[in-house]
């Protein structure tokens, strides 16, 4: 298997690039944000619990997210690899992912981190909020809170994978295609 984490702050382009990467490399896209929004749309107990955190720009509790990822793995047993988008977001999630993958005799090949300035991120998110229907993208205070959470909790994920020698930064500003090519170059060098 080839397992990749696409890492970066809210609005850094993970969703956009994930769609293109999945098409090129045939990986299964695992976006915890998308899975959570699906649970909310279906008004499941998990979705109802998650919504109260997401609307404030806070993280959904680790146990909820990890359980959801575990269930998603079970649904995709023959996958040739996964592209993780928006997960892991805490050190505990990174450790849980490592052990879930170890059980499948596989591991993370690389963590590619999209780097974008905060001003550009706020611009992109407010813009996305105009059409996405995402309530967490329309309020600047909620957006700023998501950045604060990213700095406080999610940076630990970078530290975790830097220690394992798997972390690589990618310049996340420019055209979608240029960024995609930079990501592909990094992936191809890991695959060969
Ligand atoms: P973005 O990267 O733009 O913040 P996501 O769709 O990845 O968008 O996530 C939206 C929200 O869903 C987050 O602010 C958080 O509340 C929740 N969420 C998504 N993934 C996780 C996760 N791995 N752990 C905890 N909460 C999560």
XYZ file of C-alpha atoms and ligand atoms in Angstrom:
219
model
C 0.000 0.000 0.000
C 0.971 3.613 -0.486
C -0.445 5.912 2.202
C -0.113 9.637 2.059
C -1.090 12.460 4.394
C -1.911 15.791 2.825
C -1.305 18.270 5.608
C -1.908 21.973 6.021
C -4.121 24.608 7.654
C -7.811 25.156 6.830
C -8.067 26.604 3.341
C -4.637 25.435 2.197
C -6.112 23.479 -0.713
C -6.111 19.944 0.633
C -9.578 19.138 -0.737
C -8.845 20.538 -4.204
C -5.529 18.731 -4.502
C -6.935 15.513 -3.022
C -9.480 15.192 -5.828
C -6.717 15.468 -8.423
C -4.361 13.116 -6.557
C -7.009 10.433 -6.136
C -7.662 10.546 -9.888
C -3.955 10.223 -10.731
C -2.826 7.638 -8.182
C -5.980 5.603 -7.518
C -5.858 6.133 -3.768
C -8.916 6.119 -1.518
C -9.662 9.633 -0.296
C -10.270 9.782 3.432
C -11.361 13.278 4.451
C -12.564 13.345 8.041
C -14.190 16.743 7.353
C -16.238 15.236 4.501
C -17.139 12.174 6.567
C -18.273 14.394 9.443
C -20.353 16.613 7.141
C -22.001 13.468 5.756
C -22.880 12.360 9.299
C -24.367 15.806 9.936
C -26.391 15.698 6.715
C -27.757 12.285 7.737
C -28.481 13.577 11.251
C -26.791 10.615 12.895
C -25.968 10.783 16.637
C -22.287 11.133 15.678
C -23.143 14.003 13.318
C -25.237 15.801 15.888
C -22.410 15.583 18.428
C -19.780 16.655 15.897
C -21.735 19.680 14.664
C -21.554 21.476 18.000
C -17.733 21.371 17.835
C -17.424 22.163 14.141
C -19.681 25.211 14.317
C -17.328 26.753 16.873
C -14.201 25.905 14.879
C -13.128 23.393 17.527
C -11.899 19.863 16.957
C -14.273 16.939 17.223
C -13.093 14.624 20.067
C -10.328 12.173 19.084
C -12.306 9.048 19.996
C -15.156 10.026 17.658
C -12.836 10.742 14.729
C -10.642 7.680 15.247
C -13.696 5.393 15.434
C -14.964 6.857 12.183
C -11.602 6.293 10.442
C -11.470 2.718 11.693
C -14.953 2.044 10.264
C -13.909 3.593 6.931
C -10.895 1.245 6.744
C -13.197 -1.720 7.253
C -15.276 -0.565 4.295
C -12.231 -0.347 1.978
C -10.331 -3.528 2.657
C -8.852 -3.970 -0.839
C -7.556 -0.396 -1.143
C -4.153 0.057 -2.773
C -3.580 3.032 -0.505
C -5.193 5.969 1.249
C -4.909 9.698 0.930
C -5.582 11.247 4.332
C -6.962 14.780 4.212
C -7.662 16.673 7.440
C -6.547 13.691 9.484
C -4.607 13.239 11.727
C -5.104 16.598 13.446
C -3.730 15.793 16.916
C -0.791 13.778 18.261
C -3.256 11.189 19.613
C -4.816 10.802 16.165
C -1.363 10.393 14.584
C -0.502 7.647 17.052
C -3.846 5.928 16.487
C -3.331 6.076 12.720
C 0.166 4.613 12.972
C -1.168 1.680 14.943
C -4.217 1.150 12.699
C -1.852 1.002 9.712
C 0.626 -1.249 11.532
C -2.219 -3.739 12.007
C -2.581 -3.787 8.241
C 1.206 -4.267 7.887
C 1.595 -0.871 6.284
C 2.552 2.683 7.255
C 2.586 6.318 6.136
C 4.931 6.838 3.180
C 4.961 10.628 3.313
C 3.387 13.721 4.831
C 3.163 16.568 2.343
C 2.421 19.922 3.968
C 0.872 22.785 2.006
C 2.227 26.108 3.226
C 0.092 29.240 2.731
C 0.120 32.587 4.558
C -2.718 33.296 6.999
C -4.022 36.330 5.101
C -4.362 34.285 1.917
C -6.107 31.521 3.902
C -8.713 33.875 5.393
C -9.411 35.277 1.940
C -9.876 31.807 0.448
C -12.118 30.574 3.260
C -14.430 33.607 3.270
C -14.667 33.239 -0.480
C -15.473 29.512 -0.200
C -18.093 30.362 2.444
C -20.065 32.381 -0.100
C -20.902 29.253 -2.107
C -20.052 26.149 -0.053
C -22.889 26.411 2.439
C -20.328 25.647 5.152
C -21.283 27.607 8.251
C -17.688 27.381 9.547
C -16.484 29.374 6.511
C -18.732 32.415 6.821
C -17.676 33.796 10.184
C -14.195 35.271 10.490
C -14.041 34.593 14.258
C -14.695 30.890 13.637
C -12.057 30.842 10.896
C -9.491 32.496 13.203
C -10.362 29.947 15.885
C -9.648 27.100 13.444
C -6.208 28.613 12.816
C -5.592 28.878 16.565
C -6.536 25.205 16.965
C -4.240 24.359 14.062
C -1.327 26.131 15.757
C -2.086 24.691 19.212
C -2.922 21.083 18.435
C -2.243 20.209 14.846
C 1.372 21.383 14.772
C 2.122 18.366 16.987
C 1.270 16.161 14.007
C 4.035 17.822 11.978
C 6.467 17.246 14.835
C 5.428 13.580 15.010
C 6.168 12.934 11.329
C 9.266 15.140 11.217
C 10.728 12.889 13.902
C 9.990 9.926 11.624
C 11.698 11.688 8.667
C 8.480 11.657 6.624
C 7.594 15.346 6.489
C 7.975 17.505 3.406
C 6.810 21.117 2.889
C 5.180 22.163 -0.404
C 4.689 25.803 -1.425
C 0.886 26.107 -1.459
C 0.445 29.394 -3.351
C 0.248 29.724 -7.120
C -1.992 27.974 -9.614
C -3.794 24.759 -8.682
C -1.907 22.950 -11.461
C 1.527 24.190 -10.385
C 0.892 23.061 -6.823
C -0.415 19.724 -8.086
C 2.779 19.180 -10.113
C 4.921 19.970 -7.052
C 2.976 17.423 -5.013
C 3.222 14.775 -7.743
C 6.972 15.285 -7.978
C 7.286 14.672 -4.238
C 5.074 11.574 -4.433
C 6.866 10.098 -7.443
C 10.209 10.425 -5.681
C 8.775 8.515 -2.680
C 7.248 5.812 -4.872
C 10.369 5.027 -6.849
P -10.778 22.657 7.024
O -9.494 21.949 6.711
O -11.118 23.710 6.025
O -10.886 23.116 8.452
P -12.248 20.165 7.246
O -13.370 19.827 6.348
O -11.033 19.322 7.218
O -11.967 21.661 6.834
O -12.747 20.204 8.775
C -13.855 20.963 9.189
C -14.082 20.767 10.691
O -14.356 19.375 10.960
C -12.897 21.098 11.599
O -12.863 22.466 11.936
C -13.197 20.193 12.817
O -14.193 20.751 13.640
C -13.774 18.959 12.199
N -12.721 17.935 11.900
C -12.339 17.507 10.663
N -11.359 16.578 10.765
C -11.113 16.430 12.095
C -10.206 15.647 12.848
N -9.328 14.817 12.256
N -10.228 15.749 14.214
C -11.100 16.565 14.816
N -11.967 17.346 14.171
C -11.992 17.293 12.830
